[in-house]
Tab-separated table of C-alpha atoms in Angstrom:
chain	number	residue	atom	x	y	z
A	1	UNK	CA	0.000	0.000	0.000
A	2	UNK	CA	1.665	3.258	-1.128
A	3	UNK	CA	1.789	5.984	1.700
A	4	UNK	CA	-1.494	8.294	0.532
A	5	UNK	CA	-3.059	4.867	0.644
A	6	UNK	CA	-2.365	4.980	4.610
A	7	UNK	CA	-3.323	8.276	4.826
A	8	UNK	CA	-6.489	7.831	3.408
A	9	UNK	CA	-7.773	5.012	6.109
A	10	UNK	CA	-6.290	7.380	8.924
A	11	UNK	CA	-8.332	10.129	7.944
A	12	UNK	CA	-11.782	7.739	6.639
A	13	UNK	CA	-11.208	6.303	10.720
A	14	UNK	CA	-10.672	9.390	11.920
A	15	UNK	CA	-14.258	10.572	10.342
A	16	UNK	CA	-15.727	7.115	11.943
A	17	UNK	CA	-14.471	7.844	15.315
A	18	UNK	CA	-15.784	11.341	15.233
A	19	UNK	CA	-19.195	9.892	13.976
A	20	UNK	CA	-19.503	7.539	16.579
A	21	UNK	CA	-18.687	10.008	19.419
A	22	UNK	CA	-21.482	12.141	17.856
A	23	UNK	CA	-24.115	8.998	17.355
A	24	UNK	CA	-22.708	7.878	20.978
A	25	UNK	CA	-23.625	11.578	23.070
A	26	UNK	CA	-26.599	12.370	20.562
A	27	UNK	CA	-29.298	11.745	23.230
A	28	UNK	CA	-26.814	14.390	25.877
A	29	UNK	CA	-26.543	16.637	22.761
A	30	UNK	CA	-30.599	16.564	22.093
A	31	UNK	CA	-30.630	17.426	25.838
A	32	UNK	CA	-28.670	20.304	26.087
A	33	UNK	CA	-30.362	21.906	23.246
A	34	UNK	CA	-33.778	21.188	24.824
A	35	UNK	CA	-32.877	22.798	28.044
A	36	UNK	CA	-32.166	25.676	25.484
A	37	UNK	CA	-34.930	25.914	24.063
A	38	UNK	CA	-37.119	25.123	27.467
A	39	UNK	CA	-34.996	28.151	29.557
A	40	UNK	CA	-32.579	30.817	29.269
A	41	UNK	CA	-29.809	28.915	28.798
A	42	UNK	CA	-27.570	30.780	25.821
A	43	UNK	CA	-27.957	28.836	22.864
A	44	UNK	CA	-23.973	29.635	22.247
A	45	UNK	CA	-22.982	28.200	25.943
A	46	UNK	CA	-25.134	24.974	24.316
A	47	UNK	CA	-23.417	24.587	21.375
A	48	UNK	CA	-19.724	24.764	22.937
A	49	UNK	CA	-21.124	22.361	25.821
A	50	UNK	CA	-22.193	20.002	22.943
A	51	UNK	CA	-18.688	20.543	21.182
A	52	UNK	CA	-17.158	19.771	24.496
A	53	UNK	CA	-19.065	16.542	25.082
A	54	UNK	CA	-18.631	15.221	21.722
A	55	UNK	CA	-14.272	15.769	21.917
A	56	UNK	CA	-14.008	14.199	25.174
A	57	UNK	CA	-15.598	11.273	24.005
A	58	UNK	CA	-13.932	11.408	20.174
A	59	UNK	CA	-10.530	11.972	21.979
A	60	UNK	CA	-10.101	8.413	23.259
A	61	UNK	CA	-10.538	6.413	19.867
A	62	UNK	CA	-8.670	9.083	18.247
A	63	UNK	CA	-5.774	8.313	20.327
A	64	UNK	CA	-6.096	4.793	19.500
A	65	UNK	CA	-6.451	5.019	16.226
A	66	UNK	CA	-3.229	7.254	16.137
A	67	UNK	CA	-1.467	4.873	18.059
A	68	UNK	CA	-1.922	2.129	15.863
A	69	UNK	CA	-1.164	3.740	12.501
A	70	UNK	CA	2.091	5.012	14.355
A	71	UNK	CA	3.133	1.406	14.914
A	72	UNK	CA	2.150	0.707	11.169
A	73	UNK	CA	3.917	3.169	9.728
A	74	UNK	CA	6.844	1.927	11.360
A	75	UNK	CA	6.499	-1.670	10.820
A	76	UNK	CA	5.871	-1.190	6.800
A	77	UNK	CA	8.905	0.570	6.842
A	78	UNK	CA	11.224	-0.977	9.132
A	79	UNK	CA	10.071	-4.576	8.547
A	80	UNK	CA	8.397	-5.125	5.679
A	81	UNK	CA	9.842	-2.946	3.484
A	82	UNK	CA	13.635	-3.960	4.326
A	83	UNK	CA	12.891	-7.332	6.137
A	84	UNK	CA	16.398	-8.585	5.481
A	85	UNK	CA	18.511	-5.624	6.807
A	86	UNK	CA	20.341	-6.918	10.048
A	87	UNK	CA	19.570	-4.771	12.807
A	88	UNK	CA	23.360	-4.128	13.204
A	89	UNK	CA	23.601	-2.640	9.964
A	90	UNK	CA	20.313	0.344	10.861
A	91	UNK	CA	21.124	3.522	11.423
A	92	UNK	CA	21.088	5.951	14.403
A	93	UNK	CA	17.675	7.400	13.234
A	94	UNK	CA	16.048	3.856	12.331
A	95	UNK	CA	17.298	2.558	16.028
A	96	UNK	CA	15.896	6.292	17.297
A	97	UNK	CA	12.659	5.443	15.417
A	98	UNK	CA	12.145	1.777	17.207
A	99	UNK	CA	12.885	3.310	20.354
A	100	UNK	CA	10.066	5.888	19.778
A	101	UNK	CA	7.723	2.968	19.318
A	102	UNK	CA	7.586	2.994	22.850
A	103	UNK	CA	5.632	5.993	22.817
A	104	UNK	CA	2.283	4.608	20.994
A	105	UNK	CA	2.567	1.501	22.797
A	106	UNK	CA	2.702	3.311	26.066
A	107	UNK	CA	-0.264	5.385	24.893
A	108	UNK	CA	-2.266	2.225	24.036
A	109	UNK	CA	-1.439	-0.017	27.328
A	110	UNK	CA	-2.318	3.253	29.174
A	111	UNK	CA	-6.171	4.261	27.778
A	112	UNK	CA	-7.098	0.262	27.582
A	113	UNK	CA	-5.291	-0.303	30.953
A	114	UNK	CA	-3.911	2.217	33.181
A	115	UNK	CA	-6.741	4.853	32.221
A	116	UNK	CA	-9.574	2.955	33.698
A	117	UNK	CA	-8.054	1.315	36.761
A	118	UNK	CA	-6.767	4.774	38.127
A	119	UNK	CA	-10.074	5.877	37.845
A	120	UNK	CA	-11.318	3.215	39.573
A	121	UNK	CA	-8.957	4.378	42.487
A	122	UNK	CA	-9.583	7.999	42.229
A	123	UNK	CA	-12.905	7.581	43.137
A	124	UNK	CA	-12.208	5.380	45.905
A	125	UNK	CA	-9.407	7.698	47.207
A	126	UNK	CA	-11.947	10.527	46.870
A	127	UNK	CA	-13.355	9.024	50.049
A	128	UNK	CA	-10.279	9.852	52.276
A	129	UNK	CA	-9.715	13.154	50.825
A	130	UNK	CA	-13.080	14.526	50.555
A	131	UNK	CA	-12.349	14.087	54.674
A	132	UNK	CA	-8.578	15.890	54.632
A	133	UNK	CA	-8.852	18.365	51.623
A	134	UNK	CA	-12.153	18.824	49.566
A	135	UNK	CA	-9.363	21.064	46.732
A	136	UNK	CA	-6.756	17.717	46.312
A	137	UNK	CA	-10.239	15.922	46.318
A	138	UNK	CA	-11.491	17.762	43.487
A	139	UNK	CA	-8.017	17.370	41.367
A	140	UNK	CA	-8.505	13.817	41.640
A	141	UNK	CA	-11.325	13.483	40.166
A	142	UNK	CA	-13.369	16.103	37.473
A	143	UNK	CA	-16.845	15.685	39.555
A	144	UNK	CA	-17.503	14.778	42.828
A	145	UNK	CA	-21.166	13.317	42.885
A	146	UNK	CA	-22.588	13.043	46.467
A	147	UNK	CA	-25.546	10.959	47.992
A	148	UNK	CA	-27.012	12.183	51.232
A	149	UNK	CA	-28.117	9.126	53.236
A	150	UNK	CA	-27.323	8.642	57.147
A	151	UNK	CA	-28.925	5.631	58.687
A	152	UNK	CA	-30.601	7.633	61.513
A	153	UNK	CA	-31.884	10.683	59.564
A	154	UNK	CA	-35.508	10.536	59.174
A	155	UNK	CA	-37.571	10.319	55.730
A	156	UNK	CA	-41.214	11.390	55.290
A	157	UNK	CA	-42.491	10.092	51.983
A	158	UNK	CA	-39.462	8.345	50.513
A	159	UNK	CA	-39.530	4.562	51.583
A	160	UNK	CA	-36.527	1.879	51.792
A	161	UNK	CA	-34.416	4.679	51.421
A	162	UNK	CA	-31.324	2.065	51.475
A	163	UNK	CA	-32.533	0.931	48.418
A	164	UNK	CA	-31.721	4.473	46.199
A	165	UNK	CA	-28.622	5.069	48.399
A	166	UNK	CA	-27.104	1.584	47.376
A	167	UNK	CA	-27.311	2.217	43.517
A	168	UNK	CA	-26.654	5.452	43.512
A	169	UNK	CA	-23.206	4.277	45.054
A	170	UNK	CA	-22.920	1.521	42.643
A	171	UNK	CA	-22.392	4.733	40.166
A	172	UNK	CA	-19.470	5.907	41.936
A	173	UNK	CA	-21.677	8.238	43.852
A	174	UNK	CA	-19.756	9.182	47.621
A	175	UNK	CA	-22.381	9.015	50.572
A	176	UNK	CA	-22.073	11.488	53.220
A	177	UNK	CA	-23.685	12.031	56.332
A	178	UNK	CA	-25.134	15.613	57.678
A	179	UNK	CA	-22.386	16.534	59.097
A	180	UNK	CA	-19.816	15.826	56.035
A	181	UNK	CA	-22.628	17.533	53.525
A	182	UNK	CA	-22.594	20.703	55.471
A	183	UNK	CA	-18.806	20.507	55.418
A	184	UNK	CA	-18.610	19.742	51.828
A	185	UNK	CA	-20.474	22.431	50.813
A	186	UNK	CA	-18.840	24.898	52.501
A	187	UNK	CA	-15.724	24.279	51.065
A	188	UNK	CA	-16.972	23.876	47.716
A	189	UNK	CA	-18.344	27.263	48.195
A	190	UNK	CA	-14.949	28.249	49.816
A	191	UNK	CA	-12.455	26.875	47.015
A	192	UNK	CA	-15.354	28.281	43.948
A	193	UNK	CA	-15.858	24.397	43.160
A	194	UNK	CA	-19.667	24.099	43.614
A	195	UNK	CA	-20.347	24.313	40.047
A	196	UNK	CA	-18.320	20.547	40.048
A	197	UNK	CA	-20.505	18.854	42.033
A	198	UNK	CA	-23.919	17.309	42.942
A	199	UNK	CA	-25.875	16.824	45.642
A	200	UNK	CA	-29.158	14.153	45.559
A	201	UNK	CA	-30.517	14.352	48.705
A	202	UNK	CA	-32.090	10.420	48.821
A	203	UNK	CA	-34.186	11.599	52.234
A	204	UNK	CA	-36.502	14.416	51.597
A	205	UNK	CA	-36.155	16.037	54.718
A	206	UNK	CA	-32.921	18.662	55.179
A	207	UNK	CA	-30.907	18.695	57.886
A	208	UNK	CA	-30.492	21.584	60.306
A	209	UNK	CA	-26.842	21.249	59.331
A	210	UNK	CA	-27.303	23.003	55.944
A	211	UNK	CA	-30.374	25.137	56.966
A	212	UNK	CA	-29.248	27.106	59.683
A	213	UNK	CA	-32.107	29.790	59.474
A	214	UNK	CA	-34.861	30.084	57.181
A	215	UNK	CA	-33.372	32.673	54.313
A	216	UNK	CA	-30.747	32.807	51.717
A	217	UNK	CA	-28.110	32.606	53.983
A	218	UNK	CA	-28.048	29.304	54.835
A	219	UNK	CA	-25.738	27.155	53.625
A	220	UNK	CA	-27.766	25.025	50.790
A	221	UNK	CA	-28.755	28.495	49.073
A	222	UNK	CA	-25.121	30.042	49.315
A	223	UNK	CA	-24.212	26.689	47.931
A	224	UNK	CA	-26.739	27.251	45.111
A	225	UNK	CA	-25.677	30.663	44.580
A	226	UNK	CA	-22.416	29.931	44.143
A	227	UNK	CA	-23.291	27.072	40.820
A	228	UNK	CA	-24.051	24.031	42.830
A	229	UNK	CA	-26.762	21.267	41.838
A	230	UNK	CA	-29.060	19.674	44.843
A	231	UNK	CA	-31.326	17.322	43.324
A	232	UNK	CA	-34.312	16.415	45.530
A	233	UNK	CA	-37.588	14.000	45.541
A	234	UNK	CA	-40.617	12.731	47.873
A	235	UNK	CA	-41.966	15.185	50.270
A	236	UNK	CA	-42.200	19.591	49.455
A	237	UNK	CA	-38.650	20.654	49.221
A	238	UNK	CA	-37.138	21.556	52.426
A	239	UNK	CA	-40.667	21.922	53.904
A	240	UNK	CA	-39.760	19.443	57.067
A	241	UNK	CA	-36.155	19.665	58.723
A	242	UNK	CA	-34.101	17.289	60.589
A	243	UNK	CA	-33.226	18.231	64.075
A	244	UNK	CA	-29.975	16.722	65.999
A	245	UNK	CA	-31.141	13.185	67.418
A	246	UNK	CA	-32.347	10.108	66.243
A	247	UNK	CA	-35.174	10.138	63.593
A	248	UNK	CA	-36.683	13.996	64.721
A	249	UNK	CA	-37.846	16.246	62.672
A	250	UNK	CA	-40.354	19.202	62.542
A	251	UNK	CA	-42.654	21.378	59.624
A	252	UNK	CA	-40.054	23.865	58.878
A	253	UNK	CA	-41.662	25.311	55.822
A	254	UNK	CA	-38.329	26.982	53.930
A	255	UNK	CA	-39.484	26.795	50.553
A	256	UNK	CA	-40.260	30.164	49.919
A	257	UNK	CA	-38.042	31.782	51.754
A	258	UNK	CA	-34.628	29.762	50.698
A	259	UNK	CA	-36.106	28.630	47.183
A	260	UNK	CA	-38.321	31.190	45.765
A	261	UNK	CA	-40.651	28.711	44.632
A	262	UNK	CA	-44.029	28.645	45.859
A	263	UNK	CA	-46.092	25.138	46.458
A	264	UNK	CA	-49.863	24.737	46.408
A	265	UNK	CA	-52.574	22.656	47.283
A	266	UNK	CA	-55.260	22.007	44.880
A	267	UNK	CA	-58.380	21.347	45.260
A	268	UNK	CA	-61.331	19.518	43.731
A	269	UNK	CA	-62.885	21.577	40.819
A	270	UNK	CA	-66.598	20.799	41.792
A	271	UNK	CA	-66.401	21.019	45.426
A	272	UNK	CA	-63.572	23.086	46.224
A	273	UNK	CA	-62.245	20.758	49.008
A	274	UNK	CA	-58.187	19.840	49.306
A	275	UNK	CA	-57.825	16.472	47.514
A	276	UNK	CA	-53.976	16.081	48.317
A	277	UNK	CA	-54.754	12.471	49.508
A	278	UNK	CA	-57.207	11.402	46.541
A	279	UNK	CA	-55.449	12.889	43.682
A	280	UNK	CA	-57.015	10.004	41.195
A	281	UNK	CA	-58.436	12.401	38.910
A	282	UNK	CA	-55.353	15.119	39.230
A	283	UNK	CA	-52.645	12.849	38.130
A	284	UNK	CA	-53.934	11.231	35.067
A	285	UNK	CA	-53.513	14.849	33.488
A	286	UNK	CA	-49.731	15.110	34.631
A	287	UNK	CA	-47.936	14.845	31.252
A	288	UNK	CA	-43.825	15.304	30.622
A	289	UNK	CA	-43.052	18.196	28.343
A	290	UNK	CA	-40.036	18.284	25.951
A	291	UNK	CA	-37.064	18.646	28.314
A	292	UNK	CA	-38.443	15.658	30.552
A	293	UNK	CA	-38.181	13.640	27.562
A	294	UNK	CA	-35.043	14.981	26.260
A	295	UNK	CA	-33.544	13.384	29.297
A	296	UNK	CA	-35.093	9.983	29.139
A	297	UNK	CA	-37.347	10.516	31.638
A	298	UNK	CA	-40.540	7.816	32.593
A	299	UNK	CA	-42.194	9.007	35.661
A	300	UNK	CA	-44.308	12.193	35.331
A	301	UNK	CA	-45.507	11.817	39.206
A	302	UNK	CA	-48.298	12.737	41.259
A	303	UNK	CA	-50.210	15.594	41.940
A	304	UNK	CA	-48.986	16.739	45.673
A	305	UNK	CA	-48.336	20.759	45.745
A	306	UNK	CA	-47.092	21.739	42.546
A	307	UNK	CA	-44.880	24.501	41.667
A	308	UNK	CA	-45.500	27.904	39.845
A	309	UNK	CA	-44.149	27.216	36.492
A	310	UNK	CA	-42.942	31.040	36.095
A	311	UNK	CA	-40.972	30.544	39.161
A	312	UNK	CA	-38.774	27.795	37.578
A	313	UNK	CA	-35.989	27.739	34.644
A	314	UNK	CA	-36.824	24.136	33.269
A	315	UNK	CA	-40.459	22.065	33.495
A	316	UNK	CA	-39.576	18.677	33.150
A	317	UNK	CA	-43.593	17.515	33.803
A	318	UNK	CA	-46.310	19.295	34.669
A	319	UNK	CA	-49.984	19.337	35.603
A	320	UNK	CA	-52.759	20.852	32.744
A	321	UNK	CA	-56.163	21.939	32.971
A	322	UNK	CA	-58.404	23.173	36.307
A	323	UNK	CA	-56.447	22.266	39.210
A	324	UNK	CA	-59.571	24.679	41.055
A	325	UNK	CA	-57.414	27.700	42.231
A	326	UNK	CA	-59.237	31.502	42.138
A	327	UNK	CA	-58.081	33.738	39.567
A	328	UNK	CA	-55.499	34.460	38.111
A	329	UNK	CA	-53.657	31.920	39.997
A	330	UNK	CA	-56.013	29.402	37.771
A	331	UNK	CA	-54.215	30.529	34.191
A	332	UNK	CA	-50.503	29.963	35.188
A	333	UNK	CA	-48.919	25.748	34.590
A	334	UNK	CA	-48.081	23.800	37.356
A	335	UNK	CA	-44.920	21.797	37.537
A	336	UNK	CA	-44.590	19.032	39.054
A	337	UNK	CA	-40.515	17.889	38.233
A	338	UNK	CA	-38.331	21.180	37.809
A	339	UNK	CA	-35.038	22.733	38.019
A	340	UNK	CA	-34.265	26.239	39.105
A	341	UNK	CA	-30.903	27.605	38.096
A	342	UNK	CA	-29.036	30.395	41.100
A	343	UNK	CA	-26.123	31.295	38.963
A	344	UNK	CA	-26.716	32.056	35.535
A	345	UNK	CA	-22.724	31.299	34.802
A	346	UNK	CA	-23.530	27.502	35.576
A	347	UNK	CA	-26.950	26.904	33.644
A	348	UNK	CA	-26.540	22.972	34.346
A	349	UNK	CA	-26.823	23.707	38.290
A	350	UNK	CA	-29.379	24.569	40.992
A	351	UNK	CA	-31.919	23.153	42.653
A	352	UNK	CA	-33.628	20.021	41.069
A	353	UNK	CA	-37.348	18.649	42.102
A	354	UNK	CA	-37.896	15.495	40.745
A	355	UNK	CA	-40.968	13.759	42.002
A	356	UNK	CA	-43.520	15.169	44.425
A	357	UNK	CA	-45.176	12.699	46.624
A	358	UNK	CA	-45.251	9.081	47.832
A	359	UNK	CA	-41.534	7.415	46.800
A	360	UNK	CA	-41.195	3.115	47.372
A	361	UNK	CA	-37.341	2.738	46.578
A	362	UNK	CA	-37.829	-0.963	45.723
A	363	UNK	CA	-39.249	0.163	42.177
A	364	UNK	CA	-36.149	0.020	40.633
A	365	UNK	CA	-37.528	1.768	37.586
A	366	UNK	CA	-38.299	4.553	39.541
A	367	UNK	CA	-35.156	4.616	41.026
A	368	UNK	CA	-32.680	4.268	38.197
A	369	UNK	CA	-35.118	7.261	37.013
A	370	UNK	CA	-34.422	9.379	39.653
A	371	UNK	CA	-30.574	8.467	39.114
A	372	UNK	CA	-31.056	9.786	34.826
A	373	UNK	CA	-32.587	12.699	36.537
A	374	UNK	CA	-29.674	13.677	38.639
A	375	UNK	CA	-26.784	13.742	36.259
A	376	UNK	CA	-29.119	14.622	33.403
A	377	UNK	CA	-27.642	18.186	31.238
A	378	UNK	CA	-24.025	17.602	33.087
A	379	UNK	CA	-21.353	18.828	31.227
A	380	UNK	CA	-18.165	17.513	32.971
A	381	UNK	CA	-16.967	14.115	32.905
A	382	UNK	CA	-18.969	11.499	34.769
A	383	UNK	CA	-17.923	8.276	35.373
A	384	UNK	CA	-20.688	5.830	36.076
């Protein structure tokens, strides 16, 4: 094969390997351009997100496939082409060129090998050093993803909470007490690293910890503020709080204050009377719109205090038609999954509601759901 020959399969695998990174991330690309088009997300922050997704998955094959043509280029020419030449009689640059062989072998042993077992132990080192220093914690690894769960914290509508908590860790997801999440947040805030890392709180009540007093202040919204994600489910967000002791808690009510996002109650259309325990006819007409989709969600959810959708940057499923509230509260949409972005410099963070109302954690469908949810429109690196 003559030497344009070789050229021409580099580049025709170089196009495949681009291809496939783009057919491989289409559903993240779809999604990115959906939150677009459902918020205010910059369409030009999109498209270099998208452009960013698509590289760090090309790169890998690329490097592979540029590995291998470097050791085929050198063994046409070195043994093929003059298969008789005794190595004694090569010169300093052909010995110079074997020894440079190294390099693509190196490169190839590394990304098949090496690559994936240090990550492997960067995530389980992460555990130590989240403890000692949460900077060298996030040098070792390009996201730290975080799963609130402490045996003796209460829950109030999530059940078999063990059950979330154990596959969510099973995707290299760190699980931290009250105590460590109050402690990791601060120094994410601290060291300007909040827009690298997530927060699913499996119980839906928040501990005291985090939610010191009931405004922006407290530590969960300065850790919103400052780009971080906290992705929630089951009961109102942060409407009951944890209190030091075993399994106590109290109606807290910080919503409003700490969120900005309002909750309601509807009621029946004919007789005006709360139906927030016989929803039946409410959530048949919960339907996902476009960006719930986008993101491969199932679960639409139940009808239990949904959100103003005015008050929110992306609707993943909401609630249509007479919900029974006066005028003109009974024009606006009602979500019931959301996301509210704090910093507009970090559109894939803030605060994330996924499902409002009774949660049984041995559905696994639901949650492997809930775990799409979470990492859904991330644009760093994620292992899982």
């Amino acid at each position: 094969m003559s030497e344009k020959a070789w050229e021409a399969i580099g580049a025709i695998a170089g196009v495949l390997a681009l291809m496939l990174s783009i057919a491989l991330e289409w559903k993240r690309i779809k999604e990115l351009f959906a939150s677009a088009r459902a918020s205010s997300i910059g369409r030009i922050d999109v498209f270099i997100h998208a452009i960013i997704v698509v590289a760090i998955r090309a790169m890998r094959p690329l490097l592979v496939i540029l590995a291998i043509m470097l050791l085929g280029i050198w063994i046409r020419s070195n043994l093929l082409v003059q298969p008789l030449h005794p190595l004694m009689s090569w010169t300093f640059w052909q010995y110079a060129l074997a020894i440079a062989q190294v390099v693509p072998l190196a490169l190839l042993v590394y990304i098949l090998v090496i690559e994936p077992w240090r990550r492997t132990r960067r995530a389980e080192k992460a555990r130590d050093l989240l403890a000692k220093s949460w900077r060298e914690a996030i040098d070792q690894i390009p996201v730290v993803p975080i799963v609130f769960y402490e045996d003796t914290f209460p829950c109030s509508w999530v059940h078999s909470p063990e059950q979330a908590t154990s596959y969510f860790e099973e995707h290299r997801f760190l699980r931290a007490n009250a105590q460590e999440l109050k402690d990791m947040m601060e120094r994410a805030i601290e060291h300007r690293t909040a827009h690298k890392t997530v927060f699913v709180f499996i119980h839906d009540i928040v501990p005291m910890s985090i939610t010191q007093v009931r405004d922006p202040t407290c530590t969960i919204r300065r850790y919103l503020d400052a780009g971080g994600r906290v992705v929630w489910w089951g009961d109102i967000p942060l409407h009951r709080r944890g209190l030091p002791g075993r399994a106590m808690m109290e109606q807290w009510m910080g919503g409003p204050a700490i969120l900005s996002v309002d909750h309601y109650n509807p009621v029946h259309v004919k007789t005006r009377d709360p139906v927030m325990w016989n929803r039946s006819d409410l959530d048949g007409n919960i339907q996902l719109t476009d960006a719930g989709r986008a993101i491969g969600m199932t679960v639409a959810g139940q009808c239990v205090r949904p959100a103003r959708v005015d008050q929110n940057t992306i609707v993943y499923s909401e609630i249509v038609g007479d919900l029974g509230f006066e005028e003109p509260s009974k024009s606006l949409r009602w979500a019931i999954s959301w996301r509210k972005v704090f910093n507009a410099h970090y559109p894939h963070s803030g605060f994330m509601q996924y499902l409002s109302g009774e949660v049984d954690c041995n559905e696994k469908s639901v949650v492997e759901d809930f775990f799409r949810f979470s990492v859904s429109d991330w644009p760093f690196a994620f292992t899982t």
